[in-house]
């Protein structure tokens, strides 16, 4: 069975067949995708928790990006103790451990990484240019966004297409996160590459409460 077939099993949730294939050939768990990420991390991206459990069972050890993706705080801590340089390093697809922890919503891991000195303003070194604060706002995780800001995250950081955290929060109708960003200095009228403002994003999805908050603070 080749890589594409294994990936398809993970994507489509055919976990019984995946488990059978791995039981027959344990080495399949160590296959990498074309982007260089492991199948375990890919399963985490697919939010296929059953596949994550199957793959973890068939792997002898995890790298830091796999451990972060599945929220394995103990393994992450051990790996960083052995090699502190991993803290701000990039995964094969361009994300830091903090970026992945923020994306997957692992609050305890975000806290651990920040306490160990992770830089909250390192964006992904791929085309997306996503900083941890973008991910926290995109997945509507207030506690992570708040923690990142307390550790110096730039609330006006721009990712691909000049999207700011406030654009993402407004697009998702996240009034509480929008207020957090505004209270910490977010540019209320920042424009994306296409000229769209946070207010436009809120109105586009008819998020009235979020739009009213933005207008109250001078948004147009």
mmCIF file with all atom_site columns, C-alpha atoms in Angstrom:
data_model
loop_
_atom_site.group_PDB
_atom_site.id
_atom_site.type_symbol
_atom_site.label_atom_id
_atom_site.label_alt_id
_atom_site.label_comp_id
_atom_site.label_asym_id
_atom_site.label_entity_id
_atom_site.label_seq_id
_atom_site.pdbx_PDB_ins_code
_atom_site.Cartn_x
_atom_site.Cartn_y
_atom_site.Cartn_z
_atom_site.occupancy
_atom_site.B_iso_or_equiv
_atom_site.pdbx_formal_charge
_atom_site.auth_seq_id
_atom_site.auth_comp_id
_atom_site.auth_asym_id
_atom_site.auth_atom_id
_atom_site.pdbx_PDB_model_num
ATOM 1   C CA . UNK A 1 1   ? 0.000   0.000  0.000  1.00 0.00 ? 1   UNK A CA 1
ATOM 2   C CA . UNK A 1 2   ? 1.454   3.366  -1.030 1.00 0.00 ? 2   UNK A CA 1
ATOM 3   C CA . UNK A 1 3   ? 1.391   6.741  0.686  1.00 0.00 ? 3   UNK A CA 1
ATOM 4   C CA . UNK A 1 4   ? -1.582  8.076  -1.280 1.00 0.00 ? 4   UNK A CA 1
ATOM 5   C CA . UNK A 1 5   ? -3.722  5.109  -0.293 1.00 0.00 ? 5   UNK A CA 1
ATOM 6   C CA . UNK A 1 6   ? -2.855  5.459  3.388  1.00 0.00 ? 6   UNK A CA 1
ATOM 7   C CA . UNK A 1 7   ? -3.597  9.187  3.277  1.00 0.00 ? 7   UNK A CA 1
ATOM 8   C CA . UNK A 1 8   ? -6.962  8.483  1.666  1.00 0.00 ? 8   UNK A CA 1
ATOM 9   C CA . UNK A 1 9   ? -7.861  6.078  4.478  1.00 0.00 ? 9   UNK A CA 1
ATOM 10  C CA . UNK A 1 10  ? -7.100  8.795  7.028  1.00 0.00 ? 10  UNK A CA 1
ATOM 11  C CA . UNK A 1 11  ? -9.004  11.493 5.125  1.00 0.00 ? 11  UNK A CA 1
ATOM 12  C CA . UNK A 1 12  ? -12.091 9.330  4.636  1.00 0.00 ? 12  UNK A CA 1
ATOM 13  C CA . UNK A 1 13  ? -12.102 7.911  8.148  1.00 0.00 ? 13  UNK A CA 1
ATOM 14  C CA . UNK A 1 14  ? -11.653 4.280  7.129  1.00 0.00 ? 14  UNK A CA 1
ATOM 15  C CA . UNK A 1 15  ? -9.932  3.633  10.412 1.00 0.00 ? 15  UNK A CA 1
ATOM 16  C CA . UNK A 1 16  ? -10.591 -0.105 10.687 1.00 0.00 ? 16  UNK A CA 1
ATOM 17  C CA . UNK A 1 17  ? -8.804  -0.676 7.395  1.00 0.00 ? 17  UNK A CA 1
ATOM 18  C CA . UNK A 1 18  ? -6.030  1.712  8.440  1.00 0.00 ? 18  UNK A CA 1
ATOM 19  C CA . UNK A 1 19  ? -5.494  -0.250 11.631 1.00 0.00 ? 19  UNK A CA 1
ATOM 20  C CA . UNK A 1 20  ? -5.401  -3.536 9.731  1.00 0.00 ? 20  UNK A CA 1
ATOM 21  C CA . UNK A 1 21  ? -2.790  -2.206 7.308  1.00 0.00 ? 21  UNK A CA 1
ATOM 22  C CA . UNK A 1 22  ? -0.638  -0.924 10.159 1.00 0.00 ? 22  UNK A CA 1
ATOM 23  C CA . UNK A 1 23  ? -0.925  -4.195 12.034 1.00 0.00 ? 23  UNK A CA 1
ATOM 24  C CA . UNK A 1 24  ? 0.276   -5.970 8.901  1.00 0.00 ? 24  UNK A CA 1
ATOM 25  C CA . UNK A 1 25  ? 3.108   -3.502 8.325  1.00 0.00 ? 25  UNK A CA 1
ATOM 26  C CA . UNK A 1 26  ? 4.112   -1.356 11.298 1.00 0.00 ? 26  UNK A CA 1
ATOM 27  C CA . UNK A 1 27  ? 6.601   0.657  9.218  1.00 0.00 ? 27  UNK A CA 1
ATOM 28  C CA . UNK A 1 28  ? 3.716   2.341  7.381  1.00 0.00 ? 28  UNK A CA 1
ATOM 29  C CA . UNK A 1 29  ? 3.283   4.557  10.461 1.00 0.00 ? 29  UNK A CA 1
ATOM 30  C CA . UNK A 1 30  ? 6.589   6.263  9.619  1.00 0.00 ? 30  UNK A CA 1
ATOM 31  C CA . UNK A 1 31  ? 5.598   7.310  6.097  1.00 0.00 ? 31  UNK A CA 1
ATOM 32  C CA . UNK A 1 32  ? 5.850   11.041 5.358  1.00 0.00 ? 32  UNK A CA 1
ATOM 33  C CA . UNK A 1 33  ? 3.527   13.046 3.121  1.00 0.00 ? 33  UNK A CA 1
ATOM 34  C CA . UNK A 1 34  ? 4.806   15.030 0.142  1.00 0.00 ? 34  UNK A CA 1
ATOM 35  C CA . UNK A 1 35  ? 5.001   18.047 2.478  1.00 0.00 ? 35  UNK A CA 1
ATOM 36  C CA . UNK A 1 36  ? 7.296   16.078 4.762  1.00 0.00 ? 36  UNK A CA 1
ATOM 37  C CA . UNK A 1 37  ? 4.887   15.761 7.671  1.00 0.00 ? 37  UNK A CA 1
ATOM 38  C CA . UNK A 1 38  ? 4.160   12.459 9.350  1.00 0.00 ? 38  UNK A CA 1
ATOM 39  C CA . UNK A 1 39  ? 0.903   10.566 8.982  1.00 0.00 ? 39  UNK A CA 1
ATOM 40  C CA . UNK A 1 40  ? 0.239   11.196 12.666 1.00 0.00 ? 40  UNK A CA 1
ATOM 41  C CA . UNK A 1 41  ? 0.416   14.951 12.171 1.00 0.00 ? 41  UNK A CA 1
ATOM 42  C CA . UNK A 1 42  ? -1.657  14.637 9.003  1.00 0.00 ? 42  UNK A CA 1
ATOM 43  C CA . UNK A 1 43  ? -4.335  12.727 10.926 1.00 0.00 ? 43  UNK A CA 1
ATOM 44  C CA . UNK A 1 44  ? -4.353  15.516 13.511 1.00 0.00 ? 44  UNK A CA 1
ATOM 45  C CA . UNK A 1 45  ? -4.874  18.075 10.728 1.00 0.00 ? 45  UNK A CA 1
ATOM 46  C CA . UNK A 1 46  ? -7.802  15.952 9.510  1.00 0.00 ? 46  UNK A CA 1
ATOM 47  C CA . UNK A 1 47  ? -9.215  15.932 13.073 1.00 0.00 ? 47  UNK A CA 1
ATOM 48  C CA . UNK A 1 48  ? -9.305  12.142 12.841 1.00 0.00 ? 48  UNK A CA 1
ATOM 49  C CA . UNK A 1 49  ? -8.635  11.344 16.482 1.00 0.00 ? 49  UNK A CA 1
ATOM 50  C CA . UNK A 1 50  ? -9.136  7.615  16.038 1.00 0.00 ? 50  UNK A CA 1
ATOM 51  C CA . UNK A 1 51  ? -6.463  7.530  13.336 1.00 0.00 ? 51  UNK A CA 1
ATOM 52  C CA . UNK A 1 52  ? -4.193  9.567  15.620 1.00 0.00 ? 52  UNK A CA 1
ATOM 53  C CA . UNK A 1 53  ? -4.544  6.933  18.337 1.00 0.00 ? 53  UNK A CA 1
ATOM 54  C CA . UNK A 1 54  ? -3.877  4.098  15.883 1.00 0.00 ? 54  UNK A CA 1
ATOM 55  C CA . UNK A 1 55  ? -0.779  5.757  14.435 1.00 0.00 ? 55  UNK A CA 1
ATOM 56  C CA . UNK A 1 56  ? 0.592   6.730  17.841 1.00 0.00 ? 56  UNK A CA 1
ATOM 57  C CA . UNK A 1 57  ? 0.307   3.118  18.962 1.00 0.00 ? 57  UNK A CA 1
ATOM 58  C CA . UNK A 1 58  ? 2.436   2.023  16.013 1.00 0.00 ? 58  UNK A CA 1
ATOM 59  C CA . UNK A 1 59  ? 5.195   4.635  16.441 1.00 0.00 ? 59  UNK A CA 1
ATOM 60  C CA . UNK A 1 60  ? 8.169   4.096  18.716 1.00 0.00 ? 60  UNK A CA 1
ATOM 61  C CA . UNK A 1 61  ? 8.702   7.799  19.374 1.00 0.00 ? 61  UNK A CA 1
ATOM 62  C CA . UNK A 1 62  ? 7.243   11.184 18.474 1.00 0.00 ? 62  UNK A CA 1
ATOM 63  C CA . UNK A 1 63  ? 8.991   14.289 17.220 1.00 0.00 ? 63  UNK A CA 1
ATOM 64  C CA . UNK A 1 64  ? 8.074   17.625 18.776 1.00 0.00 ? 64  UNK A CA 1
ATOM 65  C CA . UNK A 1 65  ? 5.632   18.600 16.032 1.00 0.00 ? 65  UNK A CA 1
ATOM 66  C CA . UNK A 1 66  ? 3.756   15.322 16.285 1.00 0.00 ? 66  UNK A CA 1
ATOM 67  C CA . UNK A 1 67  ? 3.634   15.645 20.064 1.00 0.00 ? 67  UNK A CA 1
ATOM 68  C CA . UNK A 1 68  ? 2.379   19.229 19.866 1.00 0.00 ? 68  UNK A CA 1
ATOM 69  C CA . UNK A 1 69  ? -0.246  18.368 17.261 1.00 0.00 ? 69  UNK A CA 1
ATOM 70  C CA . UNK A 1 70  ? -1.825  15.720 19.475 1.00 0.00 ? 70  UNK A CA 1
ATOM 71  C CA . UNK A 1 71  ? -1.452  17.687 22.708 1.00 0.00 ? 71  UNK A CA 1
ATOM 72  C CA . UNK A 1 72  ? 1.164   15.461 24.356 1.00 0.00 ? 72  UNK A CA 1
ATOM 73  C CA . UNK A 1 73  ? 2.486   17.980 26.879 1.00 0.00 ? 73  UNK A CA 1
ATOM 74  C CA . UNK A 1 74  ? 4.764   15.542 28.696 1.00 0.00 ? 74  UNK A CA 1
ATOM 75  C CA . UNK A 1 75  ? 6.600   14.471 25.537 1.00 0.00 ? 75  UNK A CA 1
ATOM 76  C CA . UNK A 1 76  ? 6.955   18.073 24.354 1.00 0.00 ? 76  UNK A CA 1
ATOM 77  C CA . UNK A 1 77  ? 8.479   19.071 27.689 1.00 0.00 ? 77  UNK A CA 1
ATOM 78  C CA . UNK A 1 78  ? 10.926  16.153 27.587 1.00 0.00 ? 78  UNK A CA 1
ATOM 79  C CA . UNK A 1 79  ? 11.997  16.909 24.020 1.00 0.00 ? 79  UNK A CA 1
ATOM 80  C CA . UNK A 1 80  ? 12.600  20.578 24.829 1.00 0.00 ? 80  UNK A CA 1
ATOM 81  C CA . UNK A 1 81  ? 14.633  19.676 27.902 1.00 0.00 ? 81  UNK A CA 1
ATOM 82  C CA . UNK A 1 82  ? 16.868  17.550 25.671 1.00 0.00 ? 82  UNK A CA 1
ATOM 83  C CA . UNK A 1 83  ? 17.047  20.079 22.828 1.00 0.00 ? 83  UNK A CA 1
ATOM 84  C CA . UNK A 1 84  ? 15.959  23.675 23.635 1.00 0.00 ? 84  UNK A CA 1
ATOM 85  C CA . UNK A 1 85  ? 16.631  24.743 20.031 1.00 0.00 ? 85  UNK A CA 1
ATOM 86  C CA . UNK A 1 86  ? 13.431  22.975 19.016 1.00 0.00 ? 86  UNK A CA 1
ATOM 87  C CA . UNK A 1 87  ? 11.444  25.732 20.738 1.00 0.00 ? 87  UNK A CA 1
ATOM 88  C CA . UNK A 1 88  ? 11.361  28.130 17.785 1.00 0.00 ? 88  UNK A CA 1
ATOM 89  C CA . UNK A 1 89  ? 12.190  25.673 15.001 1.00 0.00 ? 89  UNK A CA 1
ATOM 90  C CA . UNK A 1 90  ? 9.894   24.975 12.052 1.00 0.00 ? 90  UNK A CA 1
ATOM 91  C CA . UNK A 1 91  ? 8.042   21.835 11.054 1.00 0.00 ? 91  UNK A CA 1
ATOM 92  C CA . UNK A 1 92  ? 8.388   20.494 7.515  1.00 0.00 ? 92  UNK A CA 1
ATOM 93  C CA . UNK A 1 93  ? 5.252   22.397 6.513  1.00 0.00 ? 93  UNK A CA 1
ATOM 94  C CA . UNK A 1 94  ? 6.512   25.620 8.056  1.00 0.00 ? 94  UNK A CA 1
ATOM 95  C CA . UNK A 1 95  ? 5.023   26.003 11.536 1.00 0.00 ? 95  UNK A CA 1
ATOM 96  C CA . UNK A 1 96  ? 6.578   26.443 14.970 1.00 0.00 ? 96  UNK A CA 1
ATOM 97  C CA . UNK A 1 97  ? 5.513   24.332 17.926 1.00 0.00 ? 97  UNK A CA 1
ATOM 98  C CA . UNK A 1 98  ? 3.691   27.366 19.337 1.00 0.00 ? 98  UNK A CA 1
ATOM 99  C CA . UNK A 1 99  ? 1.945   27.936 16.025 1.00 0.00 ? 99  UNK A CA 1
ATOM 100 C CA . UNK A 1 100 ? 0.715   24.344 15.958 1.00 0.00 ? 100 UNK A CA 1
ATOM 101 C CA . UNK A 1 101 ? -0.336  24.380 19.614 1.00 0.00 ? 101 UNK A CA 1
ATOM 102 C CA . UNK A 1 102 ? -2.355  27.535 18.947 1.00 0.00 ? 102 UNK A CA 1
ATOM 103 C CA . UNK A 1 103 ? -3.917  26.057 15.807 1.00 0.00 ? 103 UNK A CA 1
ATOM 104 C CA . UNK A 1 104 ? -4.972  22.853 17.555 1.00 0.00 ? 104 UNK A CA 1
ATOM 105 C CA . UNK A 1 105 ? -6.255  24.699 20.624 1.00 0.00 ? 105 UNK A CA 1
ATOM 106 C CA . UNK A 1 106 ? -3.932  23.091 23.177 1.00 0.00 ? 106 UNK A CA 1
ATOM 107 C CA . UNK A 1 107 ? -3.949  25.754 25.898 1.00 0.00 ? 107 UNK A CA 1
ATOM 108 C CA . UNK A 1 108 ? -1.692  23.902 28.348 1.00 0.00 ? 108 UNK A CA 1
ATOM 109 C CA . UNK A 1 109 ? 0.899   23.423 25.616 1.00 0.00 ? 109 UNK A CA 1
ATOM 110 C CA . UNK A 1 110 ? 0.722   27.077 24.611 1.00 0.00 ? 110 UNK A CA 1
ATOM 111 C CA . UNK A 1 111 ? 1.388   27.999 28.239 1.00 0.00 ? 111 UNK A CA 1
ATOM 112 C CA . UNK A 1 112 ? 4.289   25.543 28.477 1.00 0.00 ? 112 UNK A CA 1
ATOM 113 C CA . UNK A 1 113 ? 5.914   26.810 25.291 1.00 0.00 ? 113 UNK A CA 1
ATOM 114 C CA . UNK A 1 114 ? 5.537   30.471 26.256 1.00 0.00 ? 114 UNK A CA 1
ATOM 115 C CA . UNK A 1 115 ? 6.901   29.791 29.745 1.00 0.00 ? 115 UNK A CA 1
ATOM 116 C CA . UNK A 1 116 ? 9.939   28.188 28.115 1.00 0.00 ? 116 UNK A CA 1
ATOM 117 C CA . UNK A 1 117 ? 10.481  31.321 26.022 1.00 0.00 ? 117 UNK A CA 1
ATOM 118 C CA . UNK A 1 118 ? 8.779   30.604 22.698 1.00 0.00 ? 118 UNK A CA 1
ATOM 119 C CA . UNK A 1 119 ? 8.536   33.705 20.513 1.00 0.00 ? 119 UNK A CA 1
ATOM 120 C CA . UNK A 1 120 ? 4.819   34.490 19.973 1.00 0.00 ? 120 UNK A CA 1
ATOM 121 C CA . UNK A 1 121 ? 5.544   36.603 16.896 1.00 0.00 ? 121 UNK A CA 1
ATOM 122 C CA . UNK A 1 122 ? 7.285   34.063 14.683 1.00 0.00 ? 122 UNK A CA 1
ATOM 123 C CA . UNK A 1 123 ? 5.038   33.521 11.671 1.00 0.00 ? 123 UNK A CA 1
ATOM 124 C CA . UNK A 1 124 ? 5.047   30.340 9.629  1.00 0.00 ? 124 UNK A CA 1
ATOM 125 C CA . UNK A 1 125 ? 7.818   30.244 7.049  1.00 0.00 ? 125 UNK A CA 1
ATOM 126 C CA . UNK A 1 126 ? 5.461   29.205 4.262  1.00 0.00 ? 126 UNK A CA 1
ATOM 127 C CA . UNK A 1 127 ? 3.129   31.094 1.941  1.00 0.00 ? 127 UNK A CA 1
ATOM 128 C CA . UNK A 1 128 ? 0.525   31.627 4.668  1.00 0.00 ? 128 UNK A CA 1
ATOM 129 C CA . UNK A 1 129 ? 2.729   33.702 7.031  1.00 0.00 ? 129 UNK A CA 1
ATOM 130 C CA . UNK A 1 130 ? 0.496   32.707 9.924  1.00 0.00 ? 130 UNK A CA 1
ATOM 131 C CA . UNK A 1 131 ? 1.491   33.789 13.433 1.00 0.00 ? 131 UNK A CA 1
ATOM 132 C CA . UNK A 1 132 ? 0.138   31.972 16.514 1.00 0.00 ? 132 UNK A CA 1
ATOM 133 C CA . UNK A 1 133 ? -2.281  34.851 17.224 1.00 0.00 ? 133 UNK A CA 1
ATOM 134 C CA . UNK A 1 134 ? -3.853  34.366 13.778 1.00 0.00 ? 134 UNK A CA 1
ATOM 135 C CA . UNK A 1 135 ? -4.475  30.697 14.512 1.00 0.00 ? 135 UNK A CA 1
ATOM 136 C CA . UNK A 1 136 ? -5.961  31.390 17.932 1.00 0.00 ? 136 UNK A CA 1
ATOM 137 C CA . UNK A 1 137 ? -8.399  33.895 16.439 1.00 0.00 ? 137 UNK A CA 1
ATOM 138 C CA . UNK A 1 138 ? -9.213  31.692 13.455 1.00 0.00 ? 138 UNK A CA 1
ATOM 139 C CA . UNK A 1 139 ? -10.249 28.804 15.723 1.00 0.00 ? 139 UNK A CA 1
ATOM 140 C CA . UNK A 1 140 ? -12.016 31.198 18.124 1.00 0.00 ? 140 UNK A CA 1
ATOM 141 C CA . UNK A 1 141 ? -9.922  30.267 21.165 1.00 0.00 ? 141 UNK A CA 1
ATOM 142 C CA . UNK A 1 142 ? -10.135 33.257 23.504 1.00 0.00 ? 142 UNK A CA 1
ATOM 143 C CA . UNK A 1 143 ? -7.907  31.893 26.276 1.00 0.00 ? 143 UNK A CA 1
ATOM 144 C CA . UNK A 1 144 ? -5.058  31.177 23.875 1.00 0.00 ? 144 UNK A CA 1
ATOM 145 C CA . UNK A 1 145 ? -5.390  34.572 22.198 1.00 0.00 ? 145 UNK A CA 1
ATOM 146 C CA . UNK A 1 146 ? -5.353  36.278 25.596 1.00 0.00 ? 146 UNK A CA 1
ATOM 147 C CA . UNK A 1 147 ? -2.298  34.326 26.740 1.00 0.00 ? 147 UNK A CA 1
ATOM 148 C CA . UNK A 1 148 ? -0.399  35.094 23.536 1.00 0.00 ? 148 UNK A CA 1
ATOM 149 C CA . UNK A 1 149 ? -1.156  38.801 23.883 1.00 0.00 ? 149 UNK A CA 1
ATOM 150 C CA . UNK A 1 150 ? 0.019   38.781 27.509 1.00 0.00 ? 150 UNK A CA 1
ATOM 151 C CA . UNK A 1 151 ? 3.320   37.398 26.221 1.00 0.00 ? 151 UNK A CA 1
ATOM 152 C CA . UNK A 1 152 ? 3.718   40.120 23.621 1.00 0.00 ? 152 UNK A CA 1
ATOM 153 C CA . UNK A 1 153 ? 1.910   38.843 20.528 1.00 0.00 ? 153 UNK A CA 1
ATOM 154 C CA . UNK A 1 154 ? 1.443   41.544 17.889 1.00 0.00 ? 154 UNK A CA 1
ATOM 155 C CA . UNK A 1 155 ? -2.311  42.119 17.567 1.00 0.00 ? 155 UNK A CA 1
ATOM 156 C CA . UNK A 1 156 ? -1.740  43.772 14.178 1.00 0.00 ? 156 UNK A CA 1
ATOM 157 C CA . UNK A 1 157 ? 0.366   40.984 12.679 1.00 0.00 ? 157 UNK A CA 1
ATOM 158 C CA . UNK A 1 158 ? -0.444  40.391 9.013  1.00 0.00 ? 158 UNK A CA 1
ATOM 159 C CA . UNK A 1 159 ? -0.642  37.011 7.380  1.00 0.00 ? 159 UNK A CA 1
ATOM 160 C CA . UNK A 1 160 ? -1.188  36.142 3.727  1.00 0.00 ? 160 UNK A CA 1
ATOM 161 C CA . UNK A 1 161 ? -3.374  38.715 1.926  1.00 0.00 ? 161 UNK A CA 1
ATOM 162 C CA . UNK A 1 162 ? -2.717  41.149 4.801  1.00 0.00 ? 162 UNK A CA 1
ATOM 163 C CA . UNK A 1 163 ? -5.284  39.490 7.060  1.00 0.00 ? 163 UNK A CA 1
ATOM 164 C CA . UNK A 1 164 ? -4.999  40.633 10.687 1.00 0.00 ? 164 UNK A CA 1
ATOM 165 C CA . UNK A 1 165 ? -6.256  38.794 13.785 1.00 0.00 ? 165 UNK A CA 1
ATOM 166 C CA . UNK A 1 166 ? -9.179  41.229 13.968 1.00 0.00 ? 166 UNK A CA 1
ATOM 167 C CA . UNK A 1 167 ? -10.204 40.345 10.416 1.00 0.00 ? 167 UNK A CA 1
ATOM 168 C CA . UNK A 1 168 ? -10.340 36.685 11.443 1.00 0.00 ? 168 UNK A CA 1
ATOM 169 C CA . UNK A 1 169 ? -12.248 37.346 14.650 1.00 0.00 ? 169 UNK A CA 1
ATOM 170 C CA . UNK A 1 170 ? -14.771 39.555 12.849 1.00 0.00 ? 170 UNK A CA 1
ATOM 171 C CA . UNK A 1 171 ? -15.163 37.005 10.069 1.00 0.00 ? 171 UNK A CA 1
ATOM 172 C CA . UNK A 1 172 ? -16.075 34.388 12.693 1.00 0.00 ? 172 UNK A CA 1
ATOM 173 C CA . UNK A 1 173 ? -18.383 36.683 14.645 1.00 0.00 ? 173 UNK A CA 1
ATOM 174 C CA . UNK A 1 174 ? -16.184 36.414 17.714 1.00 0.00 ? 174 UNK A CA 1
ATOM 175 C CA . UNK A 1 175 ? -17.199 39.542 19.607 1.00 0.00 ? 175 UNK A CA 1
ATOM 176 C CA . UNK A 1 176 ? -15.291 38.638 22.770 1.00 0.00 ? 176 UNK A CA 1
ATOM 177 C CA . UNK A 1 177 ? -12.027 38.043 20.908 1.00 0.00 ? 177 UNK A CA 1
ATOM 178 C CA . UNK A 1 178 ? -12.615 41.152 18.795 1.00 0.00 ? 178 UNK A CA 1
ATOM 179 C CA . UNK A 1 179 ? -12.935 43.226 21.972 1.00 0.00 ? 179 UNK A CA 1
ATOM 180 C CA . UNK A 1 180 ? -9.779  41.636 23.382 1.00 0.00 ? 180 UNK A CA 1
ATOM 181 C CA . UNK A 1 181 ? -7.870  42.616 20.247 1.00 0.00 ? 181 UNK A CA 1
ATOM 182 C CA . UNK A 1 182 ? -9.300  46.139 20.152 1.00 0.00 ? 182 UNK A CA 1
ATOM 183 C CA . UNK A 1 183 ? -8.567  46.702 23.849 1.00 0.00 ? 183 UNK A CA 1
ATOM 184 C CA . UNK A 1 184 ? -4.964  45.715 23.153 1.00 0.00 ? 184 UNK A CA 1
ATOM 185 C CA . UNK A 1 185 ? -4.416  48.083 20.257 1.00 0.00 ? 185 UNK A CA 1
ATOM 186 C CA . UNK A 1 186 ? -5.743  46.341 17.159 1.00 0.00 ? 186 UNK A CA 1
ATOM 187 C CA . UNK A 1 187 ? -6.126  48.661 14.165 1.00 0.00 ? 187 UNK A CA 1
ATOM 188 C CA . UNK A 1 188 ? -9.897  48.909 13.883 1.00 0.00 ? 188 UNK A CA 1
ATOM 189 C CA . UNK A 1 189 ? -9.795  49.891 10.209 1.00 0.00 ? 189 UNK A CA 1
ATOM 190 C CA . UNK A 1 190 ? -6.927  47.757 8.969  1.00 0.00 ? 190 UNK A CA 1
ATOM 191 C CA . UNK A 1 191 ? -7.376  46.756 5.339  1.00 0.00 ? 191 UNK A CA 1
ATOM 192 C CA . UNK A 1 192 ? -6.698  43.433 3.726  1.00 0.00 ? 192 UNK A CA 1
ATOM 193 C CA . UNK A 1 193 ? -5.019  43.287 0.343  1.00 0.00 ? 193 UNK A CA 1
ATOM 194 C CA . UNK A 1 194 ? -8.441  43.556 -1.291 1.00 0.00 ? 194 UNK A CA 1
ATOM 195 C CA . UNK A 1 195 ? -9.375  46.573 0.833  1.00 0.00 ? 195 UNK A CA 1
ATOM 196 C CA . UNK A 1 196 ? -11.781 44.787 3.171  1.00 0.00 ? 196 UNK A CA 1
ATOM 197 C CA . UNK A 1 197 ? -11.913 45.983 6.783  1.00 0.00 ? 197 UNK A CA 1
ATOM 198 C CA . UNK A 1 198 ? -12.921 44.092 9.941  1.00 0.00 ? 198 UNK A CA 1
ATOM 199 C CA . UNK A 1 199 ? -16.331 45.787 9.780  1.00 0.00 ? 199 UNK A CA 1
ATOM 200 C CA . UNK A 1 200 ? -16.824 44.518 6.242  1.00 0.00 ? 200 UNK A CA 1
ATOM 201 C CA . UNK A 1 201 ? -15.975 41.005 7.411  1.00 0.00 ? 201 UNK A CA 1
ATOM 202 C CA . UNK A 1 202 ? -18.503 41.140 10.249 1.00 0.00 ? 202 UNK A CA 1
ATOM 203 C CA . UNK A 1 203 ? -21.246 42.603 8.058  1.00 0.00 ? 203 UNK A CA 1
ATOM 204 C CA . UNK A 1 204 ? -20.604 40.095 5.286  1.00 0.00 ? 204 UNK A CA 1
ATOM 205 C CA . UNK A 1 205 ? -21.628 37.273 7.628  1.00 0.00 ? 205 UNK A CA 1
ATOM 206 C CA . UNK A 1 206 ? -24.322 39.368 9.336  1.00 0.00 ? 206 UNK A CA 1
ATOM 207 C CA . UNK A 1 207 ? -22.611 39.256 12.729 1.00 0.00 ? 207 UNK A CA 1
ATOM 208 C CA . UNK A 1 208 ? -24.456 42.254 14.139 1.00 0.00 ? 208 UNK A CA 1
ATOM 209 C CA . UNK A 1 209 ? -23.021 42.212 17.664 1.00 0.00 ? 209 UNK A CA 1
ATOM 210 C CA . UNK A 1 210 ? -19.465 42.106 16.359 1.00 0.00 ? 210 UNK A CA 1
ATOM 211 C CA . UNK A 1 211 ? -20.209 44.823 13.807 1.00 0.00 ? 211 UNK A CA 1
ATOM 212 C CA . UNK A 1 212 ? -21.718 47.055 16.497 1.00 0.00 ? 212 UNK A CA 1
ATOM 213 C CA . UNK A 1 213 ? -18.606 46.628 18.651 1.00 0.00 ? 213 UNK A CA 1
ATOM 214 C CA . UNK A 1 214 ? -16.355 47.611 15.762 1.00 0.00 ? 214 UNK A CA 1
ATOM 215 C CA . UNK A 1 215 ? -18.504 50.646 14.896 1.00 0.00 ? 215 UNK A CA 1
ATOM 216 C CA . UNK A 1 216 ? -18.516 51.692 18.561 1.00 0.00 ? 216 UNK A CA 1
ATOM 217 C CA . UNK A 1 217 ? -14.719 51.846 18.438 1.00 0.00 ? 217 UNK A CA 1
ATOM 218 C CA . UNK A 1 218 ? -14.586 53.861 15.237 1.00 0.00 ? 218 UNK A CA 1
ATOM 219 C CA . UNK A 1 219 ? -14.729 51.147 12.620 1.00 0.00 ? 219 UNK A CA 1
ATOM 220 C CA . UNK A 1 220 ? -16.029 51.903 9.168  1.00 0.00 ? 220 UNK A CA 1
#
